[in-house]
C-alpha positions as a Python dict, from the first residue, in 0.01 Angstrom:
ca = {
    (1, 'M'): (0, 0, 0),
    (2, 'D'): (268, -34, 265),
    (3, 'A'): (438, -355, 364),
    (4, 'K'): (232, -393, 684),
    (5, 'K'): (-100, -397, 493),
    (6, 'I'): (36, -641, 236),
    (7, 'I'): (141, -885, 514),
    (8, 'T'): (-198, -853, 686),
    (9, 'A'): (-388, -922, 360),
    (10, 'A'): (-167, -1224, 288),
    (11, 'A'): (-232, -1360, 636),
    (12, 'I'): (-610, -1327, 590),
    (13, 'V'): (-596, -1510, 253),
    (14, 'A'): (-378, -1785, 403),
    (15, 'A'): (-616, -1828, 696),
    (16, 'F'): (-912, -1857, 458),
    (17, 'V'): (-738, -2120, 246),
    (18, 'A'): (-635, -2313, 559),
    (19, 'G'): (-993, -2308, 684),
    (20, 'V'): (-1121, -2450, 356),
    (21, 'L'): (-861, -2726, 365),
    (22, 'F'): (-946, -2807, 729),
    (23, 'V'): (-1318, -2833, 655),
    (24, 'S'): (-1247, -3059, 357),
    (25, 'A'): (-1016, -3283, 556),
    (26, 'G'): (-1262, -3294, 845),
    (27, 'A'): (-1534, -3404, 611),
    (28, 'N'): (-1314, -3692, 496),
    (29, 'I'): (-1221, -3791, 850),
    (30, 'F'): (-1569, -3774, 1002),
    (31, 'G'): (-1757, -3943, 720),
    (32, 'S'): (-1924, -3660, 529),
    (33, 'E'): (-2121, -3795, 233),
    (34, 'R'): (-1912, -3572, 10),
    (35, 'A'): (-1584, -3714, 146),
    (36, 'V'): (-1350, -3830, -128),
    (37, 'L'): (-1124, -4130, -57),
    (38, 'P'): (-765, -4127, -169),
    (39, 'A'): (-721, -4297, -505),
    (40, 'S'): (-532, -4588, -343),
    (41, 'W'): (-840, -4664, -129),
    (42, 'A'): (-1106, -4602, -388),
    (43, 'D'): (-987, -4860, -640),
    (44, 'G'): (-1071, -5174, -430),
    (45, 'S'): (-1207, -5452, -651),
    (46, 'T'): (-1353, -5716, -414),
    (47, 'A'): (-1697, -5570, -337),
    (48, 'I'): (-1982, -5740, -523),
    (49, 'D'): (-2294, -5558, -623),
    (50, 'D'): (-2610, -5681, -451),
    (51, 'S'): (-2762, -5774, -785),
    (52, 'D'): (-2467, -6001, -861),
    (53, 'V'): (-2477, -6200, -536),
    (54, 'N'): (-2622, -6547, -580),
    (55, 'T'): (-2977, -6529, -446),
    (56, 'Q'): (-2948, -6885, -310),
    (57, 'A'): (-2641, -6792, -108),
    (58, 'M'): (-2815, -6486, 36),
    (59, 'A'): (-3123, -6693, 116),
    (60, 'F'): (-2901, -6953, 283),
    (61, 'Q'): (-2739, -6686, 500),
    (62, 'E'): (-3080, -6546, 583),
    (63, 'T'): (-3194, -6896, 687),
    (64, 'F'): (-2906, -6927, 937),
    (65, 'T'): (-2996, -6587, 1077),
    (66, 'K'): (-3366, -6669, 1109),
    (67, 'V'): (-3295, -7004, 1277),
    (68, 'S'): (-3062, -6837, 1526),
    (69, 'E'): (-3319, -6568, 1605),
    (70, 'S'): (-3594, -6828, 1644),
    (71, 'V'): (-3406, -7088, 1852),
    (72, 'N'): (-3185, -6877, 2078),
    (73, 'P'): (-3464, -6750, 2308),
    (74, 'A'): (-3527, -7116, 2405),
    (75, 'V'): (-3158, -7183, 2484),
    (76, 'V'): (-3033, -7138, 2840),
    (77, 'Q'): (-2705, -7146, 3029),
    (78, 'I'): (-2688, -7374, 3334),
    (79, 'Q'): (-2457, -7314, 3629),
    (80, 'A'): (-2436, -7612, 3864),
    (81, 'R'): (-2276, -7565, 4204),
    (82, 'R'): (-2133, -7874, 4375),
    (83, 'T'): (-1998, -7929, 4725),
    (84, 'Q'): (-1726, -8192, 4756),
    (85, 'E'): (-1550, -8331, 5061),
    (86, 'R'): (-1179, -8408, 5066),
    (87, 'Q'): (-987, -8576, 5344),
    (88, 'M'): (-688, -8360, 5439),
    (89, 'R'): (-361, -8536, 5511),
    (90, 'S'): (-167, -8454, 5826),
    (91, 'P'): (169, -8289, 5754),
    (92, 'F'): (311, -8504, 6035),
    (93, 'E'): (191, -8835, 5886),
    (94, 'G'): (469, -9092, 5893),
    (95, 'T'): (681, -8892, 6137),
    (96, 'P'): (742, -8941, 6515),
    (97, 'F'): (508, -8643, 6576),
    (98, 'E'): (206, -8812, 6411),
    (99, 'D'): (59, -8933, 6743),
    (100, 'F'): (88, -8589, 6901),
    (101, 'F'): (-129, -8407, 6648),
    (102, 'Q'): (-492, -8478, 6569),
    (103, 'Q'): (-568, -8604, 6216),
    (104, 'P'): (-742, -8319, 6027),
    (105, 'G'): (-1099, -8396, 5928),
    (106, 'P'): (-1251, -8368, 5581),
    (107, 'R'): (-1281, -8023, 5427),
    (108, 'Q'): (-1554, -7906, 5194),
    (109, 'F'): (-1477, -7750, 4859),
    (110, 'E'): (-1721, -7583, 4624),
    (111, 'S'): (-1698, -7609, 4247),
    (112, 'Q'): (-1915, -7480, 3967),
    (113, 'A'): (-1986, -7659, 3640),
    (114, 'L'): (-2106, -7486, 3325),
    (115, 'G'): (-2349, -7635, 3077),
    (116, 'S'): (-2634, -7557, 2844),
    (117, 'G'): (-2997, -7654, 2809),
    (118, 'V'): (-3307, -7597, 2601),
    (119, 'I'): (-3661, -7517, 2712),
    (120, 'A'): (-3882, -7813, 2616),
    (121, 'R'): (-4215, -7691, 2753),
    (122, 'S'): (-4342, -7337, 2789),
    (123, 'N'): (-4411, -7386, 3162),
    (124, 'G'): (-4040, -7408, 3243),
    (125, 'Y'): (-3922, -7766, 3180),
    (126, 'I'): (-3564, -7763, 3050),
    (127, 'I'): (-3368, -8051, 2892),
    (128, 'T'): (-2997, -8090, 2954),
    (129, 'N'): (-2734, -8362, 3013),
    (130, 'N'): (-2726, -8569, 3329),
    (131, 'H'): (-2354, -8499, 3366),
    (132, 'V'): (-2423, -8124, 3375),
    (133, 'V'): (-2650, -8141, 3682),
    (134, 'E'): (-2529, -8461, 3853),
    (135, 'D'): (-2458, -8412, 4227),
    (136, 'A'): (-2548, -8041, 4204),
    (137, 'T'): (-2644, -7875, 4532),
    (138, 'E'): (-2763, -7557, 4361),
    (139, 'L'): (-2875, -7486, 4004),
    (140, 'S'): (-2895, -7146, 3836),
    (141, 'V'): (-3029, -7085, 3488),
    (142, 'K'): (-2944, -6783, 3277),
    (143, 'M'): (-3218, -6705, 3027),
    (144, 'F'): (-3163, -6553, 2683),
    (145, 'D'): (-3253, -6205, 2812),
    (146, 'G'): (-2992, -6237, 3090),
    (147, 'E'): (-3237, -6306, 3374),
    (148, 'M'): (-3102, -6550, 3635),
    (149, 'M'): (-3348, -6806, 3774),
    (150, 'E'): (-3320, -7085, 4029),
    (151, 'A'): (-3395, -7435, 3904),
    (152, 'E'): (-3473, -7773, 4055),
    (153, 'I'): (-3406, -8123, 3919),
    (154, 'V'): (-3718, -8304, 3797),
    (155, 'G'): (-3547, -8628, 3696),
    (156, 'T'): (-3219, -8770, 3567),
    (157, 'D'): (-3128, -9074, 3357),
    (158, 'A'): (-2764, -9184, 3364),
    (159, 'R'): (-2810, -9447, 3091),
    (160, 'S'): (-2901, -9186, 2828),
    (161, 'D'): (-2711, -8897, 2996),
    (162, 'L'): (-3028, -8688, 2995),
    (163, 'A'): (-3189, -8480, 3267),
    (164, 'V'): (-3487, -8249, 3309),
    (165, 'I'): (-3481, -7942, 3534),
    (166, 'K'): (-3751, -7681, 3593),
    (167, 'V'): (-3775, -7306, 3647),
    (168, 'D'): (-4084, -7107, 3739),
    (169, 'G'): (-4230, -6958, 3425),
    (170, 'D'): (-4522, -6938, 3187),
    (171, 'D'): (-4542, -6880, 2814),
    (172, 'L'): (-4166, -6933, 2776),
    (173, 'P'): (-4032, -6992, 2424),
    (174, 'S'): (-3982, -7367, 2374),
    (175, 'I'): (-3803, -7581, 2116),
    (176, 'S'): (-3982, -7762, 1833),
    (177, 'F'): (-3893, -8130, 1795),
    (178, 'G'): (-3781, -8287, 1468),
    (179, 'N'): (-3771, -8656, 1374),
    (180, 'S'): (-3412, -8774, 1423),
    (181, 'D'): (-3485, -9093, 1225),
    (182, 'E'): (-3503, -8871, 917),
    (183, 'V'): (-3167, -8702, 978),
    (184, 'K'): (-2912, -8776, 706),
    (185, 'A'): (-2536, -8739, 679),
    (186, 'G'): (-2447, -8417, 497),
    (187, 'Q'): (-2743, -8206, 608),
    (188, 'W'): (-2682, -7869, 774),
    (189, 'V'): (-2719, -7832, 1151),
    (190, 'L'): (-2660, -7555, 1407),
    (191, 'A'): (-2532, -7607, 1762),
    (192, 'F'): (-2625, -7369, 2047),
    (193, 'G'): (-2480, -7327, 2394),
    (194, 'S'): (-2227, -7166, 2625),
    (195, 'P'): (-1885, -7293, 2517),
    (196, 'L'): (-1595, -7261, 2763),
    (197, 'S'): (-1718, -6952, 2949),
    (198, 'D'): (-2034, -6810, 3108),
    (199, 'Q'): (-1956, -6496, 2906),
    (200, 'L'): (-2022, -6684, 2581),
    (201, 'S'): (-2385, -6781, 2635),
    (202, 'N'): (-2612, -6842, 2334),
    (203, 'S'): (-2323, -6895, 2094),
    (204, 'V'): (-2421, -7046, 1759),
    (205, 'T'): (-2205, -7265, 1536),
    (206, 'A'): (-2290, -7432, 1207),
    (207, 'G'): (-2180, -7754, 1043),
    (208, 'I'): (-2314, -8070, 890),
    (209, 'V'): (-2420, -8411, 1016),
    (210, 'S'): (-2106, -8620, 971),
    (211, 'A'): (-2276, -8954, 1042),
    (212, 'T'): (-2581, -9107, 1206),
    (213, 'G'): (-2619, -9426, 1405),
    (214, 'R'): (-2286, -9407, 1587),
    (215, 'L'): (-2341, -9695, 1830),
    (216, 'R'): (-2139, -9752, 2144),
    (217, 'S'): (-2159, -10031, 2400),
    (218, 'M'): (-2172, -9900, 2757),
    (219, 'G'): (-2157, -10244, 2925),
    (220, 'Q'): (-2433, -10274, 3185),
    (221, 'M'): (-2558, -9932, 3072),
    (222, 'G'): (-2660, -10082, 2737),
    (223, 'V'): (-2607, -9941, 2388),
    (224, 'T'): (-2606, -9570, 2313),
    (225, 'N'): (-2680, -9414, 1976),
    (226, 'F'): (-2535, -9079, 1862),
    (227, 'I'): (-2552, -8830, 1577),
    (228, 'Q'): (-2201, -8716, 1479),
    (229, 'T'): (-2149, -8355, 1369),
    (230, 'D'): (-1863, -8120, 1282),
    (231, 'A'): (-2050, -7816, 1416),
    (232, 'A'): (-1818, -7672, 1682),
    (233, 'I'): (-1899, -7819, 2026),
    (234, 'N'): (-1681, -7740, 2328),
    (235, 'P'): (-1701, -7795, 2704),
    (236, 'G'): (-2000, -7588, 2815),
    (237, 'N'): (-2205, -7685, 2508),
    (238, 'S'): (-2320, -8003, 2683),
    (239, 'G'): (-2699, -8013, 2705),
    (240, 'G'): (-2750, -7754, 2433),
    (241, 'P'): (-2961, -7817, 2124),
    (242, 'L'): (-2851, -7932, 1781),
    (243, 'V'): (-3113, -7813, 1530),
    (244, 'D'): (-3179, -7844, 1158),
    (245, 'I'): (-3221, -7543, 931),
    (246, 'Q'): (-3592, -7537, 1007),
    (247, 'G'): (-3517, -7473, 1374),
    (248, 'R'): (-3626, -7821, 1488),
    (249, 'L'): (-3438, -8015, 1753),
    (250, 'V'): (-3253, -8313, 1607),
    (251, 'G'): (-3026, -8381, 1906),
    (252, 'I'): (-2886, -8276, 2244),
    (253, 'N'): (-2511, -8207, 2235),
    (254, 'T'): (-2339, -8439, 2478),
    (255, 'A'): (-1975, -8522, 2399),
    (256, 'I'): (-1670, -8457, 2183),
    (257, 'V'): (-1371, -8661, 2073),
    (258, 'S'): (-1058, -8452, 2118),
    (259, 'R'): (-688, -8487, 2188),
    (260, 'S'): (-668, -8129, 2309),
    (261, 'G'): (-979, -8111, 2528),
    (262, 'G'): (-1142, -7865, 2287),
    (263, 'Y'): (-1315, -7876, 1950),
    (264, 'Q'): (-1146, -8090, 1684),
    (265, 'G'): (-1436, -8144, 1445),
    (266, 'I'): (-1593, -8450, 1609),
    (267, 'G'): (-1897, -8392, 1827),
    (268, 'F'): (-2186, -8615, 1930),
    (269, 'A'): (-2552, -8551, 2005),
    (270, 'I'): (-2825, -8771, 2152),
    (271, 'P'): (-3096, -8816, 1883),
    (272, 'A'): (-3414, -8614, 1935),
    (273, 'N'): (-3640, -8920, 1931),
    (274, 'T'): (-3445, -9068, 2225),
    (275, 'V'): (-3454, -8729, 2399),
    (276, 'Q'): (-3830, -8701, 2358),
    (277, 'R'): (-3899, -9057, 2477),
    (278, 'V'): (-3675, -9030, 2786),
    (279, 'T'): (-3763, -8676, 2895),
    (280, 'R'): (-4138, -8730, 2857),
    (281, 'Q'): (-4111, -9015, 3108),
    (282, 'L'): (-3891, -8809, 3341),
    (283, 'I'): (-4146, -8525, 3341),
    (284, 'E'): (-4456, -8744, 3374),
    (285, 'D'): (-4324, -9032, 3589),
    (286, 'G'): (-3991, -8916, 3732),
    (287, 'A'): (-3819, -9232, 3601),
    (288, 'V'): (-3756, -9417, 3273),
    (289, 'E'): (-3886, -9764, 3183),
    (290, 'R'): (-3684, -9954, 2925),
    (291, 'A'): (-3755, -10252, 2705),
    (292, 'Y'): (-3584, -10582, 2787),
    (293, 'L'): (-3498, -10879, 2565),
    (294, 'G'): (-3296, -11096, 2806),
    (295, 'V'): (-2988, -11207, 2612),
    (296, 'R'): (-2614, -11157, 2612),
    (297, 'Y'): (-2461, -11138, 2266),
    (298, 'R'): (-2136, -11080, 2080),
    (299, 'P'): (-2023, -11010, 1721),
    (300, 'A'): (-1999, -11309, 1487),
    (301, 'P'): (-1640, -11390, 1380),
    (302, 'E'): (-1522, -11282, 1035),
    (303, 'T'): (-1473, -11642, 919),
    (304, 'L'): (-1834, -11729, 1003),
    (305, 'I'): (-1962, -11423, 819),
    (306, 'E'): (-1748, -11491, 512),
    (307, 'N'): (-1802, -11867, 491),
    (308, 'E'): (-2177, -11857, 542),
    (309, 'G'): (-2262, -11529, 372),
    (310, 'L'): (-2409, -11368, 683),
    (311, 'P'): (-2473, -10995, 724),
    (312, 'R'): (-2157, -10818, 840),
    (313, 'G'): (-2321, -10720, 1171),
    (314, 'A'): (-2446, -11069, 1262),
    (315, 'A'): (-2459, -11126, 1640),
    (316, 'I'): (-2421, -11453, 1828),
    (317, 'I'): (-2654, -11517, 2122),
    (318, 'A'): (-2408, -11613, 2397),
    (319, 'S'): (-2668, -11675, 2667),
    (320, 'V'): (-3042, -11649, 2721),
    (321, 'E'): (-3179, -11558, 3061),
    (322, 'S'): (-3424, -11815, 3189),
    (323, 'G'): (-3783, -11686, 3191),
    (324, 'S'): (-3691, -11375, 2990),
    (325, 'P'): (-3887, -11250, 2685),
    (326, 'A'): (-3616, -11402, 2462),
    (327, 'D'): (-3652, -11739, 2638),
    (328, 'D'): (-4031, -11728, 2608),
    (329, 'A'): (-4003, -11653, 2235),
    (330, 'G'): (-3772, -11952, 2174),
    (331, 'L'): (-3435, -11781, 2125),
    (332, 'Q'): (-3148, -12018, 2204),
    (333, 'E'): (-2780, -12000, 2288),
    (334, 'G'): (-2580, -12023, 1967),
    (335, 'D'): (-2850, -11864, 1752),
    (336, 'I'): (-2704, -11612, 1511),
    (337, 'V'): (-2914, -11295, 1488),
    (338, 'V'): (-2902, -11175, 1127),
    (339, 'A'): (-3187, -10922, 1127),
    (340, 'I'): (-3397, -10724, 1371),
    (341, 'A'): (-3740, -10586, 1280),
    (342, 'G'): (-3677, -10699, 922),
    (343, 'E'): (-3349, -10507, 888),
    (344, 'D'): (-3020, -10691, 830),
    (345, 'L'): (-2761, -10615, 1097),
    (346, 'Q'): (-2476, -10402, 961),
    (347, 'E'): (-2330, -10361, 1311),
    (348, 'F'): (-2388, -10615, 1590),
    (349, 'L'): (-2480, -10341, 1839),
    (350, 'Q'): (-2790, -10271, 1629),
    (351, 'L'): (-2951, -10556, 1823),
    (352, 'G'): (-2921, -10372, 2156),
    (353, 'N'): (-3006, -10037, 1999),
    (354, 'A'): (-3325, -10174, 1839),
    (355, 'V'): (-3443, -10294, 2180),
    (356, 'A'): (-3341, -9965, 2347),
    (357, 'Q'): (-3552, -9766, 2099),
    (358, 'R'): (-3867, -9950, 2201),
    (359, 'T'): (-4088, -9959, 2509),
    (360, 'P'): (-4195, -10251, 2731),
    (361, 'G'): (-4478, -10447, 2572),
    (362, 'D'): (-4370, -10376, 2214),
    (363, 'E'): (-4336, -10673, 1980),
    (364, 'I'): (-4023, -10709, 1771),
    (365, 'T'): (-3924, -10968, 1508),
    (366, 'V'): (-3583, -11129, 1553),
    (367, 'T'): (-3447, -11325, 1255),
    (368, 'V'): (-3194, -11593, 1349),
    (369, 'D'): (-2980, -11845, 1168),
    (370, 'R'): (-3003, -12175, 1357),
    (371, 'N'): (-2788, -12456, 1219),
    (372, 'G'): (-2800, -12299, 873),
    (373, 'E'): (-3177, -12240, 871),
    (374, 'R'): (-3340, -11897, 896),
    (375, 'R'): (-3617, -11851, 1151),
    (376, 'E'): (-3827, -11549, 1243),
    (377, 'L'): (-3922, -11521, 1609),
    (378, 'S'): (-4166, -11265, 1747),
    (379, 'V'): (-4067, -11133, 2091),
    (380, 'R'): (-4285, -10928, 2325),
    (381, 'L'): (-4035, -10713, 2513),
    (382, 'G'): (-4037, -10696, 2892),
    (383, 'T'): (-3924, -10425, 3135),
    (384, 'L'): (-3555, -10384, 3213),
    (385, 'N'): (-3451, -10399, 3578),
    (386, 'D'): (-3155, -10190, 3696),
    (387, 'D'): (-2943, -10501, 3754),
    (388, 'A'): (-3026, -10662, 3418),
    (389, 'G'): (-2788, -10617, 3127),
    (390, 'E'): (-2752, -10720, 2765),
    (391, 'N'): (-2402, -10750, 2610),
    (392, 'E'): (-2096, -10980, 2540),
    (393, 'S'): (-1762, -11178, 2650),
    (394, 'S'): (-1453, -11431, 2574),
    (395, 'E'): (-1081, -11559, 2655),
    (396, 'S'): (-790, -11832, 2653),
    (397, 'E'): (-529, -12112, 2779),
    (398, 'E'): (-354, -12449, 2675),
    (399, 'T'): (-245, -12832, 2660),
    (400, 'P'): (-158, -13013, 2323),
    (401, 'S'): (-324, -13315, 2147),
    (402, 'S'): (-372, -13394, 1773),
    (403, 'E'): (-87, -13286, 1541),
    (404, 'S'): (-296, -13329, 1225),
    (405, 'M'): (-566, -13095, 1361),
    (406, 'M'): (-299, -12840, 1445),
    (407, 'E'): (-157, -12861, 1092),
    (408, 'Q'): (-491, -12844, 911),
    (409, 'L'): (-702, -12615, 1132),
    (410, 'G'): (-452, -12449, 1362),
    (411, 'L'): (-590, -12602, 1682),
    (412, 'S'): (-539, -12898, 1916),
    (413, 'V'): (-820, -13070, 2105),
    (414, 'R'): (-863, -13339, 2370),
    (415, 'N'): (-1138, -13515, 2559),
    (416, 'I'): (-1271, -13356, 2876),
    (417, 'T'): (-1164, -13582, 3161),
    (418, 'P'): (-1339, -13576, 3501),
    (419, 'E'): (-1032, -13393, 3636),
    (420, 'I'): (-1058, -13123, 3367),
    (421, 'A'): (-1435, -13095, 3426),
    (422, 'E'): (-1378, -13047, 3798),
    (423, 'Q'): (-1100, -12795, 3734),
    (424, 'L'): (-1318, -12590, 3499),
    (425, 'G'): (-1635, -12629, 3706),
    (426, 'L'): (-1817, -12824, 3431),
    (427, 'E'): (-2124, -13036, 3508),
    (428, 'D'): (-2042, -13308, 3252),
    (429, 'T'): (-1763, -13427, 3024),
    (430, 'D'): (-1948, -13399, 2691),
    (431, 'G'): (-1757, -13203, 2428),
    (432, 'I'): (-1391, -13160, 2351),
    (433, 'I'): (-1169, -12886, 2485),
    (434, 'I'): (-934, -12675, 2272),
    (435, 'T'): (-593, -12701, 2432),
    (436, 'E'): (-391, -12487, 2192),
    (437, 'V'): (-441, -12256, 1893),
    (438, 'D'): (-185, -12148, 1634),
    (439, 'R'): (-203, -11768, 1631),
    (440, 'R'): (-3, -11763, 1307),
    (441, 'N'): (-297, -11930, 1131),
    (442, 'R'): (-513, -11650, 988),
    (443, 'M'): (-830, -11863, 976),
    (444, 'I'): (-813, -11971, 1339),
    (445, 'R'): (-709, -11619, 1446),
    (446, 'E'): (-1014, -11464, 1282),
    (447, 'S'): (-1249, -11743, 1390),
    (448, 'G'): (-1244, -11625, 1752),
    (449, 'L'): (-1175, -11976, 1888),
    (450, 'R'): (-943, -11982, 2187),
    (451, 'A'): (-781, -12234, 2418),
    (452, 'R'): (-1029, -12361, 2682),
    (453, 'H'): (-1325, -12318, 2445),
    (454, 'I'): (-1529, -12640, 2446),
    (455, 'I'): (-1646, -12761, 2104),
    (456, 'V'): (-1993, -12920, 2129),
    (457, 'R'): (-2104, -12937, 1762),
    (458, 'V'): (-1929, -12949, 1427),
    (459, 'N'): (-2111, -12923, 1095),
    (460, 'G'): (-2443, -12959, 1278),
    (461, 'Q'): (-2345, -13282, 1459),
    (462, 'P'): (-2269, -13326, 1832),
    (463, 'T'): (-1903, -13389, 1920),
    (464, 'P'): (-1898, -13550, 2266),
    (465, 'D'): (-1539, -13673, 2221),
    (466, 'V'): (-1231, -13643, 2000),
    (467, 'N'): (-1309, -13959, 1799),
    (468, 'T'): (-1651, -13828, 1701),
    (469, 'F'): (-1500, -13490, 1616),
    (470, 'Q'): (-1240, -13651, 1385),
    (471, 'S'): (-1505, -13872, 1224),
    (472, 'V'): (-1734, -13576, 1153),
    (473, 'Y'): (-1441, -13373, 1026),
    (474, 'S'): (-1322, -13648, 790),
    (475, 'D'): (-1668, -13653, 624),
    (476, 'I'): (-1647, -13282, 539),
    (477, 'E'): (-1550, -13221, 177),
    (478, 'A'): (-1207, -13065, 125),
    (479, 'G'): (-1228, -12689, 66),
    (480, 'S'): (-1576, -12665, 226),
    (481, 'P'): (-1666, -12436, 517),
    (482, 'F'): (-1829, -12584, 827),
    (483, 'R'): (-1987, -12439, 1137),
    (484, 'V'): (-1844, -12490, 1485),
    (485, 'V'): (-2052, -12442, 1800),
    (486, 'A'): (-1849, -12398, 2118),
    (487, 'R'): (-1886, -12284, 2477),
    (488, 'T'): (-1658, -12025, 2634),
    (489, 'P'): (-1491, -12071, 2976),
    (490, 'E'): (-1766, -11844, 3116),
    (491, 'G'): (-2034, -12083, 2985),
    (492, 'M'): (-2145, -11860, 2696),
    (493, 'A'): (-2241, -12012, 2359),
    (494, 'F'): (-2005, -11924, 2074),
    (495, 'V'): (-2056, -11993, 1703),
    (496, 'T'): (-1798, -11961, 1426),
    (497, 'S'): (-1697, -12114, 1096),
    (498, 'L'): (-1384, -12287, 969),
    (499, 'R'): (-1288, -12419, 626),
    (500, 'K'): (-1135, -12759, 563),
    (501, 'P'): (-812, -12710, 363),
    (502, 'A'): (-831, -12812, -2),
    (503, 'E'): (-635, -13128, -78),
}
């Protein structure tokens, strides 16, 4: 065989071998079932066999998946367009040319807010936050399948920050309601919505309920009650549902606490029972009726709570509106509310929240401590007017008097003269006025008493003047606590407790 044939044969063999190698490598690259991984890849040790995975963990994961699949079709994205007017400033303002050029008029600017919502009824009623749709000139709703629909506002309620809007539709998937009174800290919840961007609609996050009954005073807006959660909530999630692991609504996401403007583990939702009560009225009546008690109240001072063994959330009735349900039931200024509906107050705002959770005409039992005696009063709640409010107040000033009182109690008092009464706008001169308090004295500091408070009773006895006050005080046993009833400069009743120093 000559050299040429030998070279040709070798080339054919080499080509064959190369082809085999190429096919083998291709199989590895393109995922052939017979592909063999390099040894360095094949010896991974983290994969767990299905039979070894905890069945509870797999079931838990499956639950999250099922809840997401069940709830998401009822979750929508809301785009609210607003038109705002801004007055434009003249570039010549403040210059000699200002009078020569006409002041520019207001210009209109359009902005778009992003929020979330949840379908509450299959015929197109959607629940969201009031702040999502407030002042909107145009509302668009993006459904789970991506369809865009126009919406109209049915009703809004600024006090609860809830709103109802409606789209045209029938047989739409709608959310199931849970009982938010049964929600407990530590239970799992999922939050749905469109965080930060319209491209992130129907996002799902999971977490737990961090706390329930987070109460906040909103002044004339009353008391609001929130569920706290660590499920991730960001701007854009507002109005979206917070659900339990059975897919039931437990709250509507409404706010976050953050130093960055984004999620930091503290989110708040309006409880489902409040949502259901408010939105049902918005759908059926277009407005919300609220229960009304007719008092202003404030937290009891620490010294009063400690000395008299009151519940830590005891609330002092500072004023009672004449002719109100509270007045009709016999509640008085200076009464200390210790329980509402048979439940001891652990937080003074529970009083306002208990009323807010009820409807006009409901009866509620208010337990008060009046001059050391417990009384239960039944109140039939009225209807709250927009200009009625239920809350609190206090403040200070000076002029010295008794050195011994300053040494023992940390305060100075004097009689109310006609001049002082006229200066303070008082109708009579009964009572003694605090002219100075020693802020270094822990007892007086925690008692809540301030200069210009008028003491009207001590240890259950009237104190029309300083002599009577000193006489009553001298009869109190050393080391004993005693109650002080005063009136603030605003005319509100104030109750606290002091302790006579031990000899």
